[in-house]
Each structure stands twice: as structure tokens, then as C-alpha cells.
Amino acid sequence: MPSFRSSLQTNPCLIGTFVSFNDPYSAQILAQGGFDWLMIDMEHSPLSAQEITAMVHSTVAASAGNCSPIVRIPSHGVEWIKWALDSGASGIIVPMVNTKQEVDAIIKRALYPPAGQRSYGPFRTPFAEIPAPPDVADYKRKRSPHVMILPMIESKEAVENAEDIIRTDGVDGIFIGPVDLRHSLGFEGAAGKEPEYVTALQKVLQIGKKLAKPIGILGSPDSIPCLVNMGFSFIMLPGGDAGILAEAASALLKASKK
Ligand code: 3PY
Ligand code: MG
């Protein structure tokens, strides 16, 4: 079963979307549908630790291990980091990371000693692997080094501190939140060509390239060639499960009323 980390090395760009319904069924459908990765979103959906654990396991099972479940936690708190990682997720996306101090605290919470202070208890992680390893200790030895810690750069302050954030040991890549970044720069929407915004993206991409750390972003299907050309290596399509359902429902209804 490929890890998200190894898939990033062998593919020019991994395509995902996000999951917000608090039922594994939604993750199963999207995972089976062929997405490379899913962001299980605790930041903007009130998903419990129990729900995301079931969604992580369902994503892996429904895709025969080909879709990587990445949990976006709601804050930098140690309990979110612990629960998300103990589910066996392929990685965590951590929103609103603005400073070196913040990223240091996150990494300390996410990594086992000696690099960090993560507490041991990965009892549910075997069920995020195919086949489930019989020995739970395999996770610490074999899988945890491949789990990706992906802070989000999504503010003017974070772009100013980008080199310090990305360079930090334990940071495996960055996910850019274009909507919040644009708000912070004084713009609306999820995309645009304003020089200040484009320069911010280019700065993060250049640092990522220099340090060989992958950079992802939220982007529309028609922007994918341009984003890949710029250097993004994982992209999250907008809408997510709720948006896909709403769009399909309205298209179906429209077609039936012709
Ligand atoms: C943003 O665009 O701000 C995001 O967080 C995308 O998920
Ligand atoms: Mg955001």
C-alpha cells in the first residue's frame, strides 16, 4: 500500500477533495471514486475524533489503500494531533500556522521521542493499513516515519515566516489555503492574479523546491495544469462531498426538466 509520501514522489500531482459529512459512507464513495487523497476536515466541520477514525479506516478499505486519508485538525492542540494521528491517518494538515514557535510546538506534539513528545497509543492504526499488521508496534517502527505533517500557510504573516516554517525538521510539506491567504492580503475568492498574491505563492513554492518539500493548494479542475506548472504537487478540488452532491443534484434536476 503506497504512503502519501511515496505517492508524491512517483506522481506529478495528486488530486484530492475534502470530506465534511460525519459518516464514513461519504469518504468511502469518494475514495472508491479514485481520488488520490482525501482531506477529512475537522476545521470547518464538527467531526468527532471517533468519526474521523472511522472515516480514515473506511477511506483506506474502500480504495484498497490507494486513497490516502489526511485529517485537517481544527487547531494546534495536542489532543487533536494525537487523535488524528492515532487513527492511522496518512498525514495531518494543520491550519493557520503563522510562526516558527507555532510550528515547533506542533512538531513536538506530532513526533515520537527523541524528535518530539508524542505519547504512545496507536491501537487503532493497524486498521488504516491493508492488510492490517498483526503487531501494533509496527506502526511506530514502520509507518509513523512516513506520516506527513503538513502545516498550512494561509496568512500574510505565515508567508513572511515561510522559510522558517518550511525549514523546520518534521515539516514534510505545506498546504496553502488560498481563501484565507487572500483574505489576509485584502482579496476575496479562492484564486486570482494580483501580483501580491502570486508573489506569495511563488515565494512558498521556491522555498519548497529548494528544501525538496512538496507544496499543495486548493484549486479548481481547470486551474490544475497551471498549478502543476507552477510547482504544486498535490491539489484539493473545491466543493468536497457536500458540493459534489449539491452540484450533481442540481444537474440531474436540470436535465430532468428539459
Ligand atoms: C483556505 O483556502 O483558506 C483553506 O483553508 C482551504 O482549505
Ligand atoms: Mg483556510
Coordinates of C-alpha atoms and ligand atoms in Angstrom, one line a residue:
M1 CA 0.0 0.0 0.0
P2 CA 1.7 3.3 -1.1
S3 CA 2.1 6.0 1.5
F4 CA 1.1 9.6 0.7
R5 CA 4.8 10.4 0.9
S6 CA 5.8 7.8 -1.7
S7 CA 2.9 8.6 -4.0
L8 CA 4.1 12.2 -4.0
Q9 CA 7.5 11.1 -5.2
T10 CA 6.1 9.0 -8.1
N11 CA 3.3 11.2 -9.4
P12 CA 3.5 14.7 -10.9
C13 CA 0.4 15.7 -8.9
L14 CA -2.0 14.1 -6.5
I15 CA -5.7 15.0 -6.7
G16 CA -7.9 15.1 -3.7
T17 CA -11.0 16.7 -2.3
F18 CA -12.4 17.1 1.2
V19 CA -15.0 15.3 3.3
S20 CA -17.3 17.0 5.6
F21 CA -20.2 14.6 6.3
N22 CA -19.9 12.8 9.6
D23 CA -20.5 9.4 8.1
P24 CA -17.8 7.0 6.7
Y25 CA -20.1 6.4 3.7
S26 CA -19.2 9.7 2.1
A27 CA -15.4 9.0 2.5
Q28 CA -16.0 5.5 1.1
I29 CA -17.8 6.8 -2.0
L30 CA -15.1 9.4 -2.8
A31 CA -12.2 7.0 -2.0
Q32 CA -13.7 4.3 -4.3
G33 CA -14.2 7.0 -6.9
G34 CA -10.5 7.3 -7.5
F35 CA -9.2 10.3 -5.6
D36 CA -5.6 10.1 -4.6
W37 CA -6.2 11.6 -1.2
L38 CA -9.0 13.0 0.9
M39 CA -8.8 15.7 3.4
I40 CA -11.1 14.8 6.3
D41 CA -12.0 18.2 7.6
M42 CA -12.3 18.8 11.3
E43 CA -11.5 22.5 10.9
H44 CA -14.8 23.6 9.2
S45 CA -17.0 20.5 10.0
P46 CA -17.8 19.4 13.5
L47 CA -16.4 15.9 13.1
S48 CA -15.5 14.0 16.3
A49 CA -12.3 12.0 16.9
Q50 CA -14.4 8.8 16.7
E51 CA -16.0 9.8 13.4
I52 CA -12.7 10.7 11.7
T53 CA -11.1 7.5 12.9
A54 CA -13.9 5.5 11.2
M55 CA -13.5 7.7 8.1
V56 CA -9.8 7.1 7.9
H57 CA -10.3 3.4 8.1
S58 CA -13.1 3.5 5.5
T59 CA -11.1 5.5 3.1
V60 CA -8.3 3.0 3.1
A61 CA -10.6 0.0 2.9
A62 CA -12.8 1.4 0.1
S63 CA -9.8 2.3 -2.1
A64 CA -7.7 -0.8 -1.4
G65 CA -5.1 1.5 0.1
N66 CA -4.9 3.7 -3.0
C67 CA -6.5 6.8 -1.5
S68 CA -4.6 8.5 1.4
P69 CA -6.7 9.9 4.3
I70 CA -5.3 13.2 5.6
V71 CA -7.0 14.7 8.6
R72 CA -7.2 18.5 8.9
I73 CA -7.4 19.2 12.6
P74 CA -9.2 22.3 13.9
S75 CA -6.4 23.8 15.9
H76 CA -2.8 23.1 17.0
G77 CA -4.0 21.4 20.2
V78 CA -2.2 18.3 21.4
E79 CA -5.5 16.3 21.7
W80 CA -6.4 16.9 18.0
I81 CA -2.9 16.0 16.8
K82 CA -2.9 12.8 19.0
W83 CA -6.4 11.7 18.0
A84 CA -5.8 12.4 14.3
L85 CA -2.5 10.5 14.2
D86 CA -3.7 7.7 16.4
S87 CA -6.4 7.0 13.8
G88 CA -3.7 5.9 11.4
A89 CA -4.1 8.8 9.0
S90 CA -1.5 9.2 6.3
G91 CA -0.9 12.7 7.5
I92 CA -2.3 15.8 9.2
I93 CA -3.0 19.2 7.8
V94 CA -2.6 21.9 10.5
P95 CA -4.4 25.2 9.8
M96 CA -3.2 28.7 10.4
V97 CA 0.4 28.1 11.2
N98 CA 2.0 31.6 11.3
T99 CA 5.2 31.4 13.2
K100 CA 8.3 29.2 13.9
Q101 CA 7.2 29.0 17.5
E102 CA 3.8 27.5 16.5
V103 CA 5.4 25.0 14.1
D104 CA 7.9 23.9 16.7
A105 CA 5.1 23.2 19.2
I106 CA 3.1 21.2 16.5
I107 CA 6.1 19.1 15.5
K108 CA 6.9 18.3 19.2
R109 CA 3.3 17.1 19.6
A110 CA 3.3 15.0 16.4
L111 CA 6.6 13.1 16.6
Y112 CA 7.6 10.3 18.9
P113 CA 10.7 10.8 21.0
P114 CA 13.5 11.7 20.6
A115 CA 12.4 14.2 17.9
G116 CA 9.2 15.0 19.8
Q117 CA 6.9 14.2 22.7
R118 CA 4.1 12.2 21.0
S119 CA 2.6 9.8 23.5
Y120 CA 2.4 6.1 22.5
G121 CA -1.0 4.6 21.9
P122 CA -1.5 3.8 18.2
F123 CA -4.0 1.0 18.9
R124 CA -6.4 1.9 16.0
T125 CA -3.7 2.5 13.4
P126 CA -3.5 -1.1 12.1
F127 CA -7.0 -0.7 10.6
A128 CA -5.7 2.1 8.3
E129 CA -3.4 -0.5 6.6
I130 CA -4.0 -3.3 4.1
P131 CA -3.5 -5.9 5.3
A132 CA -3.8 -4.8 8.9
P133 CA -0.4 -5.7 10.6
P134 CA -0.8 -8.1 13.5
D135 CA 1.6 -6.2 15.7
V136 CA 0.5 -2.7 16.7
A137 CA 4.2 -1.8 17.4
D138 CA 4.8 -2.0 13.6
Y139 CA 3.2 1.5 13.4
K140 CA 5.8 3.2 15.5
R141 CA 8.7 1.4 13.8
K142 CA 7.5 1.3 10.2
R143 CA 4.6 3.7 9.5
S144 CA 4.9 6.7 11.7
P145 CA 8.1 7.9 9.9
H146 CA 6.1 8.1 6.7
V147 CA 3.1 10.0 8.2
M148 CA 3.2 13.6 6.8
I149 CA 2.9 16.7 9.0
L150 CA 1.6 19.5 6.7
P151 CA 1.2 22.9 8.2
M152 CA -1.0 25.4 6.3
I153 CA 0.4 28.7 5.1
E154 CA -2.6 30.9 4.8
S155 CA -1.8 34.4 6.1
K156 CA 0.5 37.3 5.2
E157 CA 2.4 36.6 8.5
A158 CA 2.9 32.9 7.5
V159 CA 4.3 33.9 4.1
E160 CA 6.7 36.3 5.8
N161 CA 7.9 33.4 8.0
A162 CA 7.6 30.8 5.3
E163 CA 11.3 29.9 5.2
D164 CA 11.5 29.3 9.0
I165 CA 8.2 27.3 8.9
I166 CA 9.1 25.1 5.9
R167 CA 12.7 24.5 7.0
T168 CA 11.7 23.1 10.4
D169 CA 12.6 19.5 10.8
G170 CA 9.5 17.3 10.9
V171 CA 7.6 19.6 8.5
D172 CA 7.1 17.3 5.5
G173 CA 5.3 19.7 3.2
I174 CA 3.0 22.7 3.2
F175 CA -0.7 23.1 2.2
I176 CA -1.6 26.6 1.1
G177 CA -5.1 27.9 2.0
P178 CA -5.7 30.4 -0.8
V179 CA -9.0 31.7 0.5
D180 CA -7.6 32.7 4.0
L181 CA -4.3 33.8 2.4
R182 CA -6.2 36.1 0.0
H183 CA -8.4 37.5 2.8
S184 CA -5.2 38.2 4.8
L185 CA -3.8 40.1 1.7
G186 CA -7.1 42.0 1.3
F187 CA -8.6 40.0 -1.6
E188 CA -11.7 37.9 -2.0
G189 CA -12.2 34.5 -3.6
A190 CA -10.1 31.3 -3.9
A191 CA -7.9 32.4 -6.8
G192 CA -6.6 35.5 -8.6
K193 CA -3.7 37.1 -10.4
E194 CA -3.0 40.0 -8.1
P195 CA 0.8 40.5 -8.0
E196 CA 1.0 40.4 -4.2
Y197 CA -0.9 37.1 -4.1
V198 CA 1.1 35.5 -7.0
T199 CA 4.4 36.6 -5.4
A200 CA 3.3 35.0 -2.1
L201 CA 2.6 31.7 -3.9
Q202 CA 5.9 31.8 -5.8
K203 CA 7.8 32.5 -2.6
V204 CA 6.4 29.4 -0.8
L205 CA 6.9 27.3 -4.0
Q206 CA 10.5 28.4 -4.3
I207 CA 11.3 27.6 -0.7
G208 CA 9.6 24.2 -1.1
K209 CA 11.6 23.4 -4.2
K210 CA 14.9 24.5 -2.5
L211 CA 14.2 22.3 0.5
A212 CA 12.6 19.4 -1.5
K213 CA 9.3 19.7 0.4
P214 CA 6.0 19.3 -1.6
I215 CA 3.5 22.2 -1.7
G216 CA -0.2 21.7 -2.1
I217 CA -3.2 24.0 -2.6
L218 CA -6.9 24.2 -3.1
G219 CA -7.6 24.7 -6.8
S220 CA -10.3 24.2 -9.4
P221 CA -10.1 21.5 -12.1
D222 CA -9.4 23.9 -14.9
S223 CA -6.5 25.5 -12.9
I224 CA -4.7 22.2 -12.4
P225 CA -2.3 22.5 -15.5
C226 CA -1.3 26.0 -14.4
L227 CA -0.8 24.9 -10.7
V228 CA 1.2 21.9 -11.7
N229 CA 3.3 24.1 -14.0
M230 CA 3.9 26.5 -11.1
G231 CA 5.2 23.6 -9.0
F232 CA 2.3 22.4 -6.8
S233 CA 2.3 18.7 -6.3
F234 CA -0.9 18.0 -4.5
I235 CA -4.2 19.7 -5.2
M236 CA -7.5 19.7 -3.4
L237 CA -10.6 20.2 -5.6
P238 CA -13.2 22.5 -4.1
G239 CA -16.7 21.6 -3.1
G240 CA -16.0 18.4 -1.3
D241 CA -18.7 15.9 -0.6
A242 CA -21.4 18.4 0.1
G243 CA -20.5 20.5 -3.0
I244 CA -20.3 17.4 -5.3
L245 CA -23.7 16.3 -4.0
A246 CA -25.3 19.7 -4.5
E247 CA -23.9 20.1 -8.0
A248 CA -24.9 16.6 -9.1
A249 CA -28.4 17.1 -7.7
S250 CA -28.9 20.4 -9.5
A251 CA -27.5 19.0 -12.8
L252 CA -29.8 15.9 -12.5
L253 CA -32.8 18.0 -11.8
K254 CA -32.0 20.4 -14.6
A255 CA -31.6 17.5 -17.1
S256 CA -34.9 16.0 -16.0
K257 CA -36.8 19.3 -16.6
K258 CA -35.5 19.9 -20.1
Ligands
3PY1 C1 -8.3 28.1 2.5 O1 -8.4 28.3 1.3 O2 -8.2 29.0 3.4 C2 -8.4 26.8 3.0 O3 -8.3 26.6 4.2 C3 -8.6 25.7 2.0 O4 -9.0 24.5 2.6
MG2 MG -8.2 28.2 5.4

